[in-house]
mmCIF file of C-alpha atoms in Angstrom:
data_model
loop_
_atom_site.group_PDB
_atom_site.id
_atom_site.type_symbol
_atom_site.label_atom_id
_atom_site.label_comp_id
_atom_site.label_asym_id
_atom_site.label_seq_id
_atom_site.Cartn_x
_atom_site.Cartn_y
_atom_site.Cartn_z
ATOM 1 C CA UNK A 1 -12.520 43.243 -37.154
ATOM 2 C CA UNK A 2 -12.041 44.260 -33.486
ATOM 3 C CA UNK A 3 -8.901 43.426 -31.527
ATOM 4 C CA UNK A 4 -10.778 40.916 -29.332
ATOM 5 C CA UNK A 5 -12.156 39.161 -32.423
ATOM 6 C CA UNK A 6 -8.681 38.980 -33.942
ATOM 7 C CA UNK A 7 -7.264 37.518 -30.727
ATOM 8 C CA UNK A 8 -10.019 34.883 -30.642
ATOM 9 C CA UNK A 9 -9.346 33.982 -34.265
ATOM 10 C CA UNK A 10 -5.619 33.630 -33.603
ATOM 11 C CA UNK A 11 -6.261 31.410 -30.578
ATOM 12 C CA UNK A 12 -8.648 29.250 -32.584
ATOM 13 C CA UNK A 13 -6.117 28.847 -35.397
ATOM 14 C CA UNK A 14 -3.407 27.920 -32.913
ATOM 15 C CA UNK A 15 -5.323 24.821 -31.783
ATOM 16 C CA UNK A 16 -4.051 21.918 -33.864
ATOM 17 C CA UNK A 17 -5.778 18.574 -34.459
ATOM 18 C CA UNK A 18 -2.987 16.935 -32.466
ATOM 19 C CA UNK A 19 -3.779 19.139 -29.460
ATOM 20 C CA UNK A 20 -7.461 18.286 -29.751
ATOM 21 C CA UNK A 21 -6.579 14.601 -29.911
ATOM 22 C CA UNK A 22 -4.342 14.884 -26.862
ATOM 23 C CA UNK A 23 -7.064 16.687 -24.907
ATOM 24 C CA UNK A 24 -9.572 13.964 -25.760
ATOM 25 C CA UNK A 25 -7.103 11.226 -24.853
ATOM 26 C CA UNK A 26 -6.179 12.884 -21.549
ATOM 27 C CA UNK A 27 -9.864 12.978 -20.582
ATOM 28 C CA UNK A 28 -10.704 9.625 -22.164
ATOM 29 C CA UNK A 29 -11.540 7.941 -18.856
ATOM 30 C CA UNK A 30 -14.075 10.582 -17.842
ATOM 31 C CA UNK A 31 -15.571 10.550 -21.349
ATOM 32 C CA UNK A 32 -15.948 6.746 -21.223
ATOM 33 C CA UNK A 33 -17.580 6.938 -17.804
ATOM 34 C CA UNK A 34 -20.009 9.609 -18.991
ATOM 35 C CA UNK A 35 -20.905 7.498 -22.031
ATOM 36 C CA UNK A 36 -21.564 4.479 -19.800
ATOM 37 C CA UNK A 37 -23.715 6.607 -17.492
ATOM 38 C CA UNK A 38 -25.629 8.031 -20.475
ATOM 39 C CA UNK A 39 -26.274 4.525 -21.821
ATOM 40 C CA UNK A 40 -27.579 3.352 -18.437
ATOM 41 C CA UNK A 41 -29.750 6.466 -18.111
ATOM 42 C CA UNK A 42 -31.349 5.744 -21.501
ATOM 43 C CA UNK A 43 -31.858 2.014 -20.974
ATOM 44 C CA UNK A 44 -32.772 2.235 -17.275
ATOM 45 C CA UNK A 45 -34.943 5.329 -16.569
ATOM 46 C CA UNK A 46 -34.877 4.522 -12.832
ATOM 47 C CA UNK A 47 -31.207 5.534 -12.860
ATOM 48 C CA UNK A 48 -32.271 9.205 -12.959
ATOM 49 C CA UNK A 49 -35.044 8.820 -10.388
ATOM 50 C CA UNK A 50 -34.728 11.163 -7.373
ATOM 51 C CA UNK A 51 -34.053 8.303 -4.938
ATOM 52 C CA UNK A 52 -31.286 6.971 -7.179
ATOM 53 C CA UNK A 53 -29.658 10.394 -7.444
ATOM 54 C CA UNK A 54 -29.861 10.887 -3.664
ATOM 55 C CA UNK A 55 -28.228 7.475 -3.226
ATOM 56 C CA UNK A 56 -25.425 8.571 -5.584
ATOM 57 C CA UNK A 57 -25.015 11.829 -3.665
ATOM 58 C CA UNK A 58 -24.948 9.993 -0.332
ATOM 59 C CA UNK A 59 -22.317 7.496 -1.469
ATOM 60 C CA UNK A 60 -20.201 10.335 -2.841
ATOM 61 C CA UNK A 61 -20.366 12.162 0.503
ATOM 62 C CA UNK A 62 -19.458 9.001 2.422
ATOM 63 C CA UNK A 63 -16.338 8.255 0.363
ATOM 64 C CA UNK A 64 -15.230 11.851 -0.274
ATOM 65 C CA UNK A 65 -13.369 12.487 3.034
ATOM 66 C CA UNK A 66 -11.046 9.531 2.422
ATOM 67 C CA UNK A 67 -10.245 10.811 -1.077
ATOM 68 C CA UNK A 68 -9.641 14.336 0.242
ATOM 69 C CA UNK A 69 -7.172 12.907 2.732
ATOM 70 C CA UNK A 70 -5.298 10.516 0.494
ATOM 71 C CA UNK A 71 -5.005 13.149 -2.260
ATOM 72 C CA UNK A 72 -2.492 15.099 -0.165
ATOM 73 C CA UNK A 73 -0.309 11.990 0.089
ATOM 74 C CA UNK A 74 -0.469 11.576 -3.694
ATOM 75 C CA UNK A 75 0.495 15.233 -4.196
ATOM 76 C CA UNK A 76 3.687 14.351 -2.293
ATOM 77 C CA UNK A 77 4.278 11.554 -4.875
ATOM 78 C CA UNK A 78 3.163 8.965 -2.332
ATOM 79 C CA UNK A 79 0.000 7.118 -1.366
ATOM 80 C CA UNK A 80 -1.656 5.638 1.725
ATOM 81 C CA UNK A 81 -2.639 1.980 1.757
ATOM 82 C CA UNK A 82 -3.651 2.137 5.420
ATOM 83 C CA UNK A 83 -6.595 4.493 4.832
ATOM 84 C CA UNK A 84 -9.270 1.780 4.767
ATOM 85 C CA UNK A 85 -8.086 0.179 8.005
ATOM 86 C CA UNK A 86 -7.853 3.620 9.635
ATOM 87 C CA UNK A 87 -11.492 4.182 8.677
ATOM 88 C CA UNK A 88 -12.354 0.764 10.095
ATOM 89 C CA UNK A 89 -10.688 1.235 13.466
ATOM 90 C CA UNK A 90 -12.093 4.745 13.976
ATOM 91 C CA UNK A 91 -15.556 3.526 12.936
ATOM 92 C CA UNK A 92 -15.457 0.715 15.498
ATOM 93 C CA UNK A 93 -14.140 3.023 18.223
ATOM 94 C CA UNK A 94 -16.908 5.549 17.487
ATOM 95 C CA UNK A 95 -19.549 2.814 17.464
ATOM 96 C CA UNK A 96 -18.333 1.325 20.748
ATOM 97 C CA UNK A 97 -18.386 4.712 22.489
ATOM 98 C CA UNK A 98 -21.777 5.736 21.120
ATOM 99 C CA UNK A 99 -23.843 2.615 21.665
ATOM 100 C CA UNK A 100 -27.184 3.199 23.350
ATOM 101 C CA UNK A 101 -27.117 2.613 27.104
ATOM 102 C CA UNK A 102 -29.692 -0.178 26.736
ATOM 103 C CA UNK A 103 -28.021 -1.814 23.717
ATOM 104 C CA UNK A 104 -27.718 -5.591 23.862
ATOM 105 C CA UNK A 105 -24.099 -6.690 24.384
ATOM 106 C CA UNK A 106 -22.987 -3.113 24.952
ATOM 107 C CA UNK A 107 -19.218 -3.179 24.508
ATOM 108 C CA UNK A 108 -18.328 -0.801 27.356
ATOM 109 C CA UNK A 109 -21.296 -0.777 29.779
ATOM 110 C CA UNK A 110 -19.306 1.018 32.455
ATOM 111 C CA UNK A 111 -18.854 4.275 30.528
ATOM 112 C CA UNK A 112 -22.365 4.806 29.178
ATOM 113 C CA UNK A 113 -22.723 6.859 25.972
ATOM 114 C CA UNK A 114 -20.116 9.592 25.557
ATOM 115 C CA UNK A 115 -20.966 13.063 24.152
ATOM 116 C CA UNK A 116 -20.811 13.187 20.355
ATOM 117 C CA UNK A 117 -18.307 16.123 20.163
ATOM 118 C CA UNK A 118 -15.927 14.239 22.464
ATOM 119 C CA UNK A 119 -16.094 11.097 20.310
ATOM 120 C CA UNK A 120 -15.450 13.172 17.180
ATOM 121 C CA UNK A 121 -12.306 14.578 18.801
ATOM 122 C CA UNK A 122 -11.212 11.079 19.852
ATOM 123 C CA UNK A 123 -11.579 9.432 16.434
ATOM 124 C CA UNK A 124 -10.107 12.401 14.547
ATOM 125 C CA UNK A 125 -7.144 12.371 16.956
ATOM 126 C CA UNK A 126 -6.704 8.618 16.443
ATOM 127 C CA UNK A 127 -6.760 9.099 12.674
ATOM 128 C CA UNK A 128 -4.315 12.012 12.849
ATOM 129 C CA UNK A 129 -1.971 9.955 15.048
ATOM 130 C CA UNK A 130 -2.032 7.111 12.516
ATOM 131 C CA UNK A 131 -1.275 9.561 9.723
ATOM 132 C CA UNK A 132 1.516 11.232 11.703
ATOM 133 C CA UNK A 133 3.023 7.772 12.354
ATOM 134 C CA UNK A 134 3.110 7.145 8.598
ATOM 135 C CA UNK A 135 4.473 10.606 7.871
ATOM 136 C CA UNK A 136 7.242 10.245 10.455
ATOM 137 C CA UNK A 137 8.657 7.103 8.866
ATOM 138 C CA UNK A 138 8.360 8.602 5.383
ATOM 139 C CA UNK A 139 10.054 11.865 6.387
ATOM 140 C CA UNK A 140 12.634 10.574 8.862
ATOM 141 C CA UNK A 141 13.865 7.433 7.136
ATOM 142 C CA UNK A 142 13.007 8.341 3.528
ATOM 143 C CA UNK A 143 10.961 5.167 3.138
ATOM 144 C CA UNK A 144 8.511 4.987 0.278
ATOM 145 C CA UNK A 145 4.941 5.638 1.481
ATOM 146 C CA UNK A 146 3.820 2.425 -0.217
ATOM 147 C CA UNK A 147 5.996 0.349 2.130
ATOM 148 C CA UNK A 148 5.240 2.375 5.263
ATOM 149 C CA UNK A 149 1.469 2.428 4.799
ATOM 150 C CA UNK A 150 1.361 -1.238 3.788
ATOM 151 C CA UNK A 151 3.035 -2.093 7.096
ATOM 152 C CA UNK A 152 0.664 0.248 8.959
ATOM 153 C CA UNK A 153 -2.313 -1.380 7.255
ATOM 154 C CA UNK A 154 -1.329 -4.769 8.667
ATOM 155 C CA UNK A 155 -0.661 -3.344 12.127
ATOM 156 C CA UNK A 156 -4.027 -1.552 12.186
ATOM 157 C CA UNK A 157 -5.879 -4.660 11.088
ATOM 158 C CA UNK A 158 -4.343 -6.595 13.954
ATOM 159 C CA UNK A 159 -5.290 -3.857 16.418
ATOM 160 C CA UNK A 160 -8.808 -3.789 14.992
ATOM 161 C CA UNK A 161 -9.211 -7.557 15.317
ATOM 162 C CA UNK A 162 -8.103 -7.335 18.936
ATOM 163 C CA UNK A 163 -10.308 -4.318 19.674
ATOM 164 C CA UNK A 164 -13.561 -5.920 18.555
ATOM 165 C CA UNK A 165 -12.806 -8.795 20.967
ATOM 166 C CA UNK A 166 -12.713 -6.480 23.977
ATOM 167 C CA UNK A 167 -15.354 -5.777 26.622
ATOM 168 C CA UNK A 168 -18.669 -7.527 26.116
ATOM 169 C CA UNK A 169 -18.383 -7.565 22.330
ATOM 170 C CA UNK A 170 -16.485 -10.864 21.840
ATOM 171 C CA UNK A 171 -15.901 -10.220 18.142
ATOM 172 C CA UNK A 172 -19.512 -9.530 17.206
ATOM 173 C CA UNK A 173 -20.678 -6.607 15.091
ATOM 174 C CA UNK A 174 -20.854 -3.387 17.090
ATOM 175 C CA UNK A 175 -24.422 -2.170 16.691
ATOM 176 C CA UNK A 176 -27.237 -0.723 18.799
ATOM 177 C CA UNK A 177 -26.012 2.835 18.256
ATOM 178 C CA UNK A 178 -27.686 5.680 20.099
ATOM 179 C CA UNK A 179 -30.484 7.547 18.343
ATOM 180 C CA UNK A 180 -28.650 10.858 18.893
ATOM 181 C CA UNK A 181 -25.614 9.556 17.015
ATOM 182 C CA UNK A 182 -27.665 8.259 14.091
ATOM 183 C CA UNK A 183 -29.674 11.469 13.935
ATOM 184 C CA UNK A 184 -26.535 13.604 14.002
ATOM 185 C CA UNK A 185 -24.951 11.762 11.064
ATOM 186 C CA UNK A 186 -27.892 10.572 8.983
ATOM 187 C CA UNK A 187 -30.676 12.849 10.181
ATOM 188 C CA UNK A 188 -34.163 11.893 11.276
ATOM 189 C CA UNK A 189 -35.461 14.307 10.223
ATOM 190 C CA UNK A 190 -32.490 15.616 8.201
ATOM 191 C CA UNK A 191 -31.265 19.201 8.248
ATOM 192 C CA UNK A 192 -32.075 19.564 4.544
ATOM 193 C CA UNK A 193 -35.013 18.168 2.589
ATOM 194 C CA UNK A 194 -37.081 18.997 -0.483
ATOM 195 C CA UNK A 195 -40.554 17.671 0.036
ATOM 196 C CA UNK A 196 -40.270 13.904 0.296
ATOM 197 C CA UNK A 197 -36.630 13.998 -0.825
ATOM 198 C CA UNK A 198 -34.370 13.895 2.223
ATOM 199 C CA UNK A 199 -30.668 14.746 2.106
ATOM 200 C CA UNK A 200 -28.609 12.915 4.762
ATOM 201 C CA UNK A 201 -26.803 15.230 7.169
ATOM 202 C CA UNK A 202 -23.399 13.794 6.279
ATOM 203 C CA UNK A 203 -23.818 15.192 2.751
ATOM 204 C CA UNK A 204 -23.873 18.687 4.256
ATOM 205 C CA UNK A 205 -20.865 17.854 6.411
ATOM 206 C CA UNK A 206 -19.003 16.613 3.305
ATOM 207 C CA UNK A 207 -19.677 19.917 1.527
ATOM 208 C CA UNK A 208 -18.344 21.883 4.509
ATOM 209 C CA UNK A 209 -15.302 19.598 4.722
ATOM 210 C CA UNK A 210 -14.614 20.095 1.010
ATOM 211 C CA UNK A 211 -14.705 23.875 1.448
ATOM 212 C CA UNK A 212 -12.313 23.587 4.383
ATOM 213 C CA UNK A 213 -9.879 21.428 2.430
ATOM 214 C CA UNK A 214 -10.052 23.802 -0.554
ATOM 215 C CA UNK A 215 -9.101 26.653 1.773
ATOM 216 C CA UNK A 216 -6.223 24.668 3.288
ATOM 217 C CA UNK A 217 -4.877 23.653 -0.112
ATOM 218 C CA UNK A 218 -5.197 27.028 -1.812
ATOM 219 C CA UNK A 219 -5.100 29.769 0.817
ATOM 220 C CA UNK A 220 -2.604 28.654 3.455
ATOM 221 C CA UNK A 221 1.167 28.490 3.639
ATOM 222 C CA UNK A 222 0.851 24.809 4.497
ATOM 223 C CA UNK A 223 -0.968 24.148 1.219
ATOM 224 C CA UNK A 224 1.638 26.034 -0.800
ATOM 225 C CA UNK A 225 4.437 24.141 0.954
ATOM 226 C CA UNK A 226 2.689 20.835 0.214
ATOM 227 C CA UNK A 227 2.563 21.521 -3.516
ATOM 228 C CA UNK A 228 6.112 22.863 -3.559
ATOM 229 C CA UNK A 229 7.355 19.747 -1.784
ATOM 230 C CA UNK A 230 5.456 17.473 -4.137
ATOM 231 C CA UNK A 231 6.788 19.250 -7.218
ATOM 232 C CA UNK A 232 10.450 19.280 -6.180
ATOM 233 C CA UNK A 233 11.642 18.345 -2.716
ATOM 234 C CA UNK A 234 15.124 19.790 -3.062
ATOM 235 C CA UNK A 235 13.877 23.082 -4.460
ATOM 236 C CA UNK A 236 11.305 23.287 -1.669
ATOM 237 C CA UNK A 237 14.016 22.672 0.935
ATOM 238 C CA UNK A 238 16.207 25.420 -0.536
ATOM 239 C CA UNK A 239 13.189 27.762 -0.504
ATOM 240 C CA UNK A 240 12.844 27.302 3.233
ATOM 241 C CA UNK A 241 10.115 24.651 3.394
ATOM 242 C CA UNK A 242 10.401 22.393 6.442
ATOM 243 C CA UNK A 243 10.239 19.086 4.573
ATOM 244 C CA UNK A 244 10.082 16.944 7.710
ATOM 245 C CA UNK A 245 7.232 18.877 9.363
ATOM 246 C CA UNK A 246 5.277 19.338 6.137
ATOM 247 C CA UNK A 247 5.392 15.627 5.297
ATOM 248 C CA UNK A 248 4.161 14.638 8.751
ATOM 249 C CA UNK A 249 1.440 17.310 8.623
ATOM 250 C CA UNK A 250 0.155 16.129 5.233
ATOM 251 C CA UNK A 251 -0.153 12.535 6.427
ATOM 252 C CA UNK A 252 -1.643 13.648 9.772
ATOM 253 C CA UNK A 253 -4.273 15.727 7.942
ATOM 254 C CA UNK A 254 -5.054 12.699 5.787
ATOM 255 C CA UNK A 255 -5.441 10.596 8.938
ATOM 256 C CA UNK A 256 -7.796 13.163 10.446
ATOM 257 C CA UNK A 257 -9.963 12.846 7.317
ATOM 258 C CA UNK A 258 -10.015 9.063 7.764
ATOM 259 C CA UNK A 259 -11.083 9.563 11.373
ATOM 260 C CA UNK A 260 -14.019 11.717 10.317
ATOM 261 C CA UNK A 261 -14.903 9.228 7.575
ATOM 262 C CA UNK A 262 -14.904 6.447 10.183
ATOM 263 C CA UNK A 263 -17.193 8.461 12.457
ATOM 264 C CA UNK A 264 -19.666 8.956 9.582
ATOM 265 C CA UNK A 265 -19.374 5.408 8.267
ATOM 266 C CA UNK A 266 -20.046 3.922 11.681
ATOM 267 C CA UNK A 267 -23.470 5.571 11.897
ATOM 268 C CA UNK A 268 -24.199 5.185 8.187
ATOM 269 C CA UNK A 269 -23.914 1.405 8.152
ATOM 270 C CA UNK A 270 -24.995 1.057 11.836
ATOM 271 C CA UNK A 271 -23.281 -2.320 12.269
ATOM 272 C CA UNK A 272 -19.487 -2.328 12.427
ATOM 273 C CA UNK A 273 -17.064 -5.231 12.180
ATOM 274 C CA UNK A 274 -13.356 -5.711 11.566
ATOM 275 C CA UNK A 275 -14.132 -5.509 7.834
ATOM 276 C CA UNK A 276 -15.544 -1.984 8.011
ATOM 277 C CA UNK A 277 -13.587 0.286 5.674
ATOM 278 C CA UNK A 278 -11.848 -2.536 3.813
ATOM 279 C CA UNK A 279 -10.461 -1.409 0.445
ATOM 280 C CA UNK A 280 -11.698 2.168 0.863
ATOM 281 C CA UNK A 281 -8.202 3.297 -0.085
ATOM 282 C CA UNK A 282 -8.653 1.716 -3.531
ATOM 283 C CA UNK A 283 -11.756 3.789 -4.189
ATOM 284 C CA UNK A 284 -9.998 6.910 -2.929
ATOM 285 C CA UNK A 285 -6.879 6.387 -5.047
ATOM 286 C CA UNK A 286 -8.983 5.656 -8.139
ATOM 287 C CA UNK A 287 -11.093 8.774 -7.546
ATOM 288 C CA UNK A 288 -7.996 10.935 -7.118
ATOM 289 C CA UNK A 289 -6.306 9.800 -10.312
ATOM 290 C CA UNK A 290 -9.583 10.159 -12.234
ATOM 291 C CA UNK A 291 -9.813 13.689 -10.862
ATOM 292 C CA UNK A 292 -6.341 14.642 -12.031
ATOM 293 C CA UNK A 293 -4.253 14.291 -8.854
ATOM 294 C CA UNK A 294 -0.910 13.250 -10.290
ATOM 295 C CA UNK A 295 1.440 10.640 -8.845
ATOM 296 C CA UNK A 296 4.218 12.681 -10.444
ATOM 297 C CA UNK A 297 3.651 15.105 -7.571
ATOM 298 C CA UNK A 298 2.682 18.712 -7.052
ATOM 299 C CA UNK A 299 -0.506 18.540 -9.138
ATOM 300 C CA UNK A 300 -4.100 18.298 -7.958
ATOM 301 C CA UNK A 301 -7.308 20.227 -7.350
ATOM 302 C CA UNK A 302 -10.074 19.771 -4.812
ATOM 303 C CA UNK A 303 -12.663 20.173 -7.580
ATOM 304 C CA UNK A 304 -11.012 17.341 -9.499
ATOM 305 C CA UNK A 305 -11.166 15.060 -6.458
ATOM 306 C CA UNK A 306 -14.891 15.742 -6.053
ATOM 307 C CA UNK A 307 -15.478 15.004 -9.746
ATOM 308 C CA UNK A 308 -13.415 11.818 -9.462
ATOM 309 C CA UNK A 309 -15.435 10.524 -6.500
ATOM 310 C CA UNK A 310 -18.726 11.349 -8.250
ATOM 311 C CA UNK A 311 -17.634 9.635 -11.472
ATOM 312 C CA UNK A 312 -16.478 6.505 -9.659
ATOM 313 C CA UNK A 313 -19.678 6.250 -7.619
ATOM 314 C CA UNK A 314 -21.662 6.918 -10.799
ATOM 315 C CA UNK A 315 -20.133 3.896 -12.473
ATOM 316 C CA UNK A 316 -20.686 1.575 -9.521
ATOM 317 C CA UNK A 317 -24.278 2.677 -9.101
ATOM 318 C CA UNK A 318 -24.937 2.360 -12.835
ATOM 319 C CA UNK A 319 -23.330 -0.982 -13.683
ATOM 320 C CA UNK A 320 -25.571 -3.202 -11.490
ATOM 321 C CA UNK A 321 -28.596 -1.665 -13.218
ATOM 322 C CA UNK A 322 -27.499 -3.192 -16.531
ATOM 323 C CA UNK A 323 -26.965 -6.612 -14.978
ATOM 324 C CA UNK A 324 -23.201 -6.543 -14.449
ATOM 325 C CA UNK A 325 -21.954 -8.924 -11.765
ATOM 326 C CA UNK A 326 -20.854 -6.922 -8.719
ATOM 327 C CA UNK A 327 -17.996 -9.364 -8.204
ATOM 328 C CA UNK A 328 -16.311 -7.666 -11.159
ATOM 329 C CA UNK A 329 -16.074 -4.325 -9.352
ATOM 330 C CA UNK A 330 -12.537 -4.903 -8.078
ATOM 331 C CA UNK A 331 -11.283 -5.742 -11.565
ATOM 332 C CA UNK A 332 -12.960 -2.577 -12.855
ATOM 333 C CA UNK A 333 -11.364 -0.483 -10.096
ATOM 334 C CA UNK A 334 -7.969 -1.970 -10.912
ATOM 335 C CA UNK A 335 -8.431 -1.233 -14.602
ATOM 336 C CA UNK A 336 -9.492 2.346 -13.858
ATOM 337 C CA UNK A 337 -6.411 2.931 -11.691
ATOM 338 C CA UNK A 338 -4.063 1.473 -14.335
ATOM 339 C CA UNK A 339 -5.665 3.415 -17.174
ATOM 340 C CA UNK A 340 -5.764 6.700 -15.248
ATOM 341 C CA UNK A 341 -2.152 6.362 -14.083
ATOM 342 C CA UNK A 342 -1.027 5.504 -17.628
ATOM 343 C CA UNK A 343 -2.711 8.668 -18.920
ATOM 344 C CA UNK A 344 -1.177 10.678 -16.103
ATOM 345 C CA UNK A 345 2.324 9.409 -16.914
ATOM 346 C CA UNK A 346 1.753 10.057 -20.608
ATOM 347 C CA UNK A 347 0.915 13.707 -19.886
ATOM 348 C CA UNK A 348 4.036 13.987 -17.739
ATOM 349 C CA UNK A 349 6.290 12.498 -20.442
ATOM 350 C CA UNK A 350 4.807 14.761 -23.107
ATOM 351 C CA UNK A 351 5.490 17.845 -20.969
ATOM 352 C CA UNK A 352 8.990 16.624 -20.149
#
């Protein structure tokens, strides 16, 4: 028997039934979701139709930026309850600045239609400012992110309600977006297509954004400092990490992701109200915990976040096909978050 064969045999023998059971339990949520998806695929063949899969891919790309942003807050043992409202306000700002010049009830008729790159910078800056505001209060006053972002959520909703009342809008849905804006985000025609199957442009943007976030998390000093801070704040401080600046930067980066998500969402739904983005933070938090981003801090992977978003979208695309009432989706999301967090805490206690 060769040395490599002996090593493989020793590794195989070292795996105990208890370890196998723990591995299955730790991944129980993903296994359950895959079983549900498999059942739907068997009973409803349309679930695997190309259009259905493209719809799943599109929804994943739309929600992914919010999850990528909020994951950094979770790595710091926090969260961000203001994410959905940040998406909403940036979506409405983008829509109001990119309405067609001949749109009925154009919100700001005096400024025409601004250039798309300028609007991207504006909404990303707004999102980053919101995130930096949250990070400042967390870092400076040592407030729990739950409290800070809950307060910010209420403030943003008030600002959003006031904003949609401005100009010629008078509280109506902001629609009549310019064709250039819609084409840039959705694509008509899209940048990528396979015959009659068209991939929305924002799917490509989501892939590029994921690559960027992977690089930031894994190949930069900022990313290393973020994980060090999330794992042990005092140890990170002693090691020379600027806790104050890193905390603000993590929340500001998350806010920038919300700003981009708002820019995409505005064109994707094409009709924006004060309810745009509502509860997006719940989907993002659920996706992160499914994907292994731990509330204990200092643990998380970009690949896990992507898998979490896909799995969550998979469930909510699949369940209506078997006749489940969509009004139950919030209860299901709540159950997923509780179950995933319970598994996460169990893994932490076992290691401890």
